[in-house]
XYZ file of C-alpha atoms in Angstrom:
363
model
C 0.263 0.163 -0.164
C 3.159 1.993 0.515
C 4.478 1.602 -2.457
C 0.931 1.921 -3.950
C 0.661 5.589 -2.952
C 3.815 7.175 -3.975
C 3.181 5.779 -7.381
C -0.415 8.110 -7.013
C 1.548 11.214 -4.641
C 3.531 11.111 -8.435
C 0.725 11.025 -10.575
C -0.999 13.951 -8.775
C 2.152 16.320 -8.714
C 4.896 14.842 -10.441
C 3.474 16.703 -13.820
C 3.310 13.029 -15.735
C 1.806 14.632 -19.015
C 3.988 17.287 -19.135
C 1.694 20.117 -19.512
C 3.143 22.282 -16.517
C -0.877 22.181 -15.114
C -1.479 20.967 -11.765
C -4.978 18.596 -13.706
C -3.941 15.406 -12.892
C -4.774 12.938 -10.186
C -3.997 9.818 -8.511
C -6.754 7.127 -8.217
C -9.775 7.381 -10.143
C -12.859 7.049 -8.218
C -16.341 8.367 -8.944
C -19.455 8.586 -6.364
C -20.843 5.527 -6.198
C -18.686 3.894 -3.866
C -18.897 -0.169 -4.428
C -20.413 -0.098 -7.625
C -19.585 -2.408 -10.597
C -16.247 -0.422 -11.776
C -14.058 3.013 -10.875
C -15.516 2.590 -7.022
C -13.254 1.616 -3.707
C -13.547 -2.294 -3.788
C -10.224 -3.249 -4.155
C -8.818 -0.657 -1.686
C -10.583 -1.481 1.302
C -8.799 -5.382 0.377
C -6.583 -3.823 1.086
C -7.249 -2.880 4.534
C -8.536 -6.586 4.840
C -12.401 -5.450 4.326
C -14.786 -6.366 2.487
C -17.258 -4.635 2.527
C -19.114 -4.836 -0.931
C -19.609 -7.707 -3.845
C -20.402 -4.177 -6.171
C -24.405 -2.819 -7.772
C -24.694 -1.940 -4.236
C -24.966 -5.135 -2.746
C -23.490 -5.530 1.000
C -20.193 -8.492 1.067
C -20.795 -11.185 4.926
C -17.488 -13.086 6.285
C -17.385 -15.668 8.364
C -15.767 -14.448 11.861
C -13.750 -16.284 14.392
C -16.526 -18.066 15.550
C -18.418 -19.369 12.220
C -20.718 -16.978 12.469
C -21.765 -14.209 9.167
C -19.868 -11.237 10.051
C -21.378 -8.019 7.389
C -18.705 -6.271 6.127
C -19.510 -2.500 5.786
C -18.684 -2.815 9.725
C -15.533 -4.401 10.015
C -13.133 -2.274 12.544
C -10.849 -1.930 9.577
C -12.846 -0.253 6.975
C -12.692 1.919 9.499
C -9.010 2.031 9.155
C -9.314 1.865 5.063
C -11.347 5.287 5.372
C -8.440 7.378 7.328
C -6.477 6.672 4.413
C -8.737 7.672 1.964
C -9.068 10.742 3.515
C -5.623 11.858 4.049
C -4.926 10.689 0.199
C -8.244 12.852 -0.635
C -6.515 15.505 1.255
C -3.210 15.305 -0.865
C -5.022 15.144 -3.943
C -3.666 11.212 -4.684
C -8.144 11.803 -5.403
C -10.803 13.583 -7.160
C -11.458 16.163 -4.796
C -15.302 16.427 -6.842
C -15.675 12.300 -7.010
C -18.811 13.276 -4.955
C -20.712 13.997 -8.221
C -19.012 13.070 -10.920
C -20.425 9.146 -11.836
C -18.658 6.327 -13.770
C -18.724 8.021 -17.816
C -16.829 11.077 -15.799
C -13.998 8.589 -14.861
C -13.634 7.078 -17.827
C -13.823 10.137 -19.570
C -11.011 11.317 -16.717
C -9.220 8.209 -17.854
C -9.098 8.213 -21.216
C -7.961 12.107 -21.398
C -4.879 10.756 -19.102
C -5.835 13.164 -16.233
C -5.202 9.733 -13.503
C -2.585 7.268 -13.465
C -4.093 4.238 -11.751
C -8.111 2.954 -10.655
C -8.580 -0.339 -9.530
C -11.450 -2.192 -11.553
C -11.129 -5.654 -13.551
C -10.040 -7.748 -15.123
C -11.560 -6.989 -19.045
C -10.543 -2.894 -18.267
C -8.057 -3.439 -21.089
C -10.788 -4.098 -23.106
C -12.288 -0.582 -22.144
C -11.797 2.133 -21.245
C -8.483 1.859 -21.777
C -8.181 0.606 -25.000
C -10.039 4.423 -25.595
C -6.746 6.041 -23.609
C -4.346 4.198 -25.824
C -5.273 4.970 -29.206
C -5.597 8.224 -27.462
C -2.349 8.493 -25.911
C -0.257 6.181 -27.882
C 2.171 6.074 -25.383
C -0.207 5.039 -22.783
C 1.073 1.169 -21.561
C -1.734 0.384 -18.671
C -0.297 -2.583 -16.653
C -2.129 -4.819 -14.269
C -1.808 -5.395 -10.675
C -2.808 -7.518 -7.808
C -4.463 -6.365 -5.267
C -2.367 -3.395 -2.666
C -2.157 -4.619 0.848
C -0.579 -3.625 4.170
C 1.539 -6.077 4.361
C 2.103 -7.387 0.750
C -0.639 -8.213 -1.755
C -4.321 -8.557 -1.030
C -6.909 -11.064 -1.437
C -9.625 -10.631 -2.667
C -13.455 -10.749 -2.620
C -15.431 -12.817 -5.140
C -18.746 -13.978 -5.014
C -19.057 -17.317 -3.869
C -22.144 -17.999 -7.098
C -21.763 -16.770 -10.051
C -24.977 -17.193 -11.804
C -27.268 -14.305 -10.305
C -31.062 -14.848 -12.261
C -32.895 -17.202 -14.403
C -35.184 -16.453 -16.544
C -38.613 -17.491 -17.644
C -41.296 -18.366 -20.090
C -45.131 -18.242 -19.722
C -46.375 -20.634 -20.527
C -49.516 -18.775 -21.974
C -46.567 -17.329 -24.582
C -47.517 -18.127 -27.985
C -44.004 -19.331 -29.612
C -42.569 -20.816 -26.483
C -39.467 -22.426 -28.107
C -37.889 -18.978 -29.849
C -36.327 -18.201 -26.461
C -34.156 -21.514 -27.247
C -34.299 -20.732 -30.573
C -32.049 -17.868 -29.807
C -29.930 -18.766 -27.611
C -28.647 -21.649 -30.222
C -28.019 -19.495 -32.591
C -25.968 -17.007 -30.549
C -23.875 -20.303 -29.814
C -24.107 -22.367 -33.679
C -22.762 -19.187 -34.893
C -18.993 -19.115 -32.787
C -18.715 -21.348 -35.013
C -16.136 -20.867 -37.895
C -18.267 -21.697 -41.459
C -20.237 -17.991 -39.831
C -16.952 -16.199 -39.501
C -17.792 -14.535 -42.462
C -21.164 -13.701 -41.961
C -21.600 -13.224 -38.064
C -22.466 -9.809 -38.674
C -25.507 -7.395 -38.491
C -26.212 -7.212 -42.011
C -27.274 -11.513 -42.068
C -28.527 -11.049 -38.385
C -25.848 -11.277 -35.576
C -26.173 -8.376 -32.889
C -23.710 -8.753 -30.183
C -25.803 -7.219 -27.166
C -26.758 -7.151 -23.456
C -29.742 -8.757 -24.843
C -31.859 -10.663 -21.986
C -32.315 -14.225 -22.937
C -27.783 -14.389 -23.539
C -25.219 -16.570 -23.038
C -23.129 -15.914 -20.936
C -20.816 -18.960 -20.981
C -18.343 -19.148 -17.972
C -14.976 -21.438 -19.576
C -15.252 -18.280 -22.284
C -11.999 -16.047 -21.471
C -10.566 -18.994 -20.343
C -10.797 -20.983 -23.094
C -9.574 -18.341 -24.946
C -6.761 -17.774 -23.166
C -5.496 -20.749 -23.640
C -6.401 -21.810 -27.257
C -4.699 -18.244 -28.073
C -1.584 -18.665 -26.482
C -0.548 -22.503 -27.272
C -1.082 -21.270 -30.903
C 0.649 -18.448 -30.032
C 3.337 -20.935 -28.920
C 2.683 -23.098 -32.002
C 2.958 -20.744 -34.203
C 0.228 -21.166 -35.931
C -0.962 -18.968 -38.341
C -5.002 -19.486 -37.561
C -7.142 -21.023 -34.122
C -7.856 -24.573 -35.553
C -10.886 -25.395 -32.793
C -13.895 -25.062 -33.980
C -16.465 -25.364 -31.942
C -18.855 -22.462 -30.727
C -15.232 -20.584 -28.892
C -14.664 -20.379 -32.455
C -15.115 -17.069 -32.917
C -14.540 -15.171 -29.913
C -11.026 -17.124 -29.484
C -9.225 -16.709 -33.650
C -11.207 -12.568 -32.591
C -8.203 -12.397 -30.010
C -5.341 -14.015 -31.304
C -6.174 -11.959 -34.598
C -5.955 -9.038 -31.943
C -2.820 -10.095 -30.239
C 0.040 -11.068 -33.523
C -1.709 -7.274 -35.327
C -1.170 -5.699 -32.000
C 2.584 -7.693 -31.445
C 2.863 -6.810 -35.612
C 1.842 -2.586 -35.237
C -0.775 -4.185 -37.459
C -3.134 -0.625 -37.492
C -5.365 -2.132 -41.156
C -7.780 -4.624 -39.079
C -8.716 -1.843 -36.143
C -6.563 0.911 -34.194
C -3.642 -0.039 -31.568
C -5.392 0.493 -28.542
C -8.497 -2.290 -29.790
C -5.895 -5.039 -30.672
C -4.007 -3.967 -27.647
C -7.314 -3.658 -25.225
C -8.296 -8.167 -26.312
C -4.454 -9.396 -26.227
C -4.440 -7.899 -22.684
C -7.021 -8.339 -21.333
C -7.975 -11.232 -22.720
C -3.906 -13.757 -24.108
C -1.257 -11.721 -22.365
C -0.034 -14.402 -19.308
C 0.460 -10.498 -17.030
C -2.801 -9.129 -18.780
C -6.085 -9.068 -17.253
C -7.762 -12.889 -17.459
C -3.631 -13.972 -17.354
C -3.500 -12.132 -13.017
C -6.421 -13.048 -11.962
C -5.517 -16.900 -13.264
C -2.698 -16.472 -11.245
C -4.572 -15.451 -8.172
C -6.978 -17.750 -8.779
C -4.293 -20.646 -8.621
C -2.949 -19.294 -5.689
C -5.348 -19.318 -3.707
C -5.887 -14.287 -3.173
C -9.083 -14.272 -2.631
C -11.407 -14.546 -0.004
C -15.060 -15.898 -0.632
C -18.743 -13.421 -0.181
C -20.504 -15.938 1.700
C -23.936 -15.032 0.903
C -25.901 -15.033 -1.509
C -29.678 -15.478 -2.919
C -32.492 -13.104 -1.676
C -32.282 -11.185 0.059
C -34.180 -11.195 3.984
C -37.386 -9.086 4.822
C -35.499 -6.458 6.347
C -32.998 -6.056 3.618
C -35.533 -6.014 1.280
C -37.231 -3.074 4.414
C -34.300 -1.291 5.083
C -30.969 -1.967 2.831
C -31.797 1.192 1.051
C -32.241 2.881 3.505
C -29.145 1.574 5.105
C -26.906 2.041 1.400
C -27.505 6.126 1.133
C -27.020 5.332 5.119
C -23.589 4.674 4.138
C -22.994 6.078 1.708
C -23.223 9.935 2.917
C -21.501 8.514 6.243
C -18.316 7.406 3.908
C -18.177 9.948 1.411
C -18.236 12.414 4.467
C -15.561 11.239 5.896
C -12.763 10.275 3.047
C -14.183 14.143 2.786
C -13.055 15.586 5.787
C -15.331 14.318 8.788
C -13.978 13.023 11.293
C -13.250 9.352 12.088
C -15.128 9.074 14.186
C -18.965 9.329 12.721
C -17.963 5.809 11.200
C -18.475 4.400 14.954
C -21.874 6.764 14.999
C -22.813 4.657 11.531
C -22.803 1.607 12.667
C -24.440 2.422 15.870
C -26.835 3.530 13.119
C -26.731 1.391 10.970
C -27.439 -1.885 13.814
C -29.849 0.287 15.061
C -31.539 0.520 12.091
C -32.222 -2.438 11.048
C -28.400 -3.859 10.904
C -28.964 -6.146 13.776
C -31.893 -7.887 12.554
C -30.284 -8.799 9.389
C -27.116 -9.834 11.035
C -29.734 -12.805 12.658
C -31.939 -13.098 9.256
C -29.127 -13.615 7.152
C -27.237 -16.179 9.721
C -30.487 -17.765 10.545
C -31.209 -18.336 5.907
C -27.235 -19.389 6.098
C -27.665 -21.866 9.256
C -30.979 -23.588 7.441
C -29.827 -23.056 3.943
C -26.575 -22.255 2.698
C -24.989 -24.576 4.503
C -27.317 -28.022 3.461
């Protein structure tokens, strides 16, 4: 963490873009402290604190008595907030972070105004690829989360599937949902490589229902590196993974050759560094997984009744309390937050979560 702070200080105070202006800062941050990106989940993990899995969902970890405790009220959270308060005062954090959403944070990354971001393995593919296109000298690297005494452990969900889709029994053509899913699997094969485009009905989007193969990225990483090591000129597999593997292989070869005929340098680098580079996003993720450098969020499933009733109010309390502390409020505000959180429904949530965990999650 000390080394991270020194690097962040350099990005903040040493005029990295050499424009003679004090207009850069160290670490990207947006107003939603625990969201899907450009937030502080990874920072808190560095202090052994596990407040959230993102998307405004609180995290739960096992205490010494095997009882689940909310990471949000751990003492380590207070220590981490103290460091954030210092960084805000020093200018390492954007003075206007409380007014910025994730889109504004991305704008600063692309504009070269910030040097470090906590985030996901796929960041090179977006938005860092746009940073590389804007500034060809931009050089982003992936690192395991820094911790107080060395590398930190990342918090990950124990269950990745968090939704199901159903078809109304009165639907005229219920088979359409399955046909659409099969279509998106089929067009991934080699024979469709010149046809999977919008003009022929293929539009990749975040539609529902949507296929998300949990092994997809690992297959890309493995197959592309296998092809590179064998000096292949093309990908030889021919199953539903062909398109994604071949796209990354092509981008990797073009990036290494400096060829921008088919795509920009940033786009080629983004696919390569997120999915194929051994020191890149997924390559580092594999190393972290294989060395057990992670902690599970232990509670999953439907929210308890009190979470449904009081969760929004408690989340608002957290956001306001933590933001106030970061921007210079007393650290004692954290203790007041914990007391208020418990009194406003938190204690009841703790009881409900543990009852659910003891009766259902352990079966």
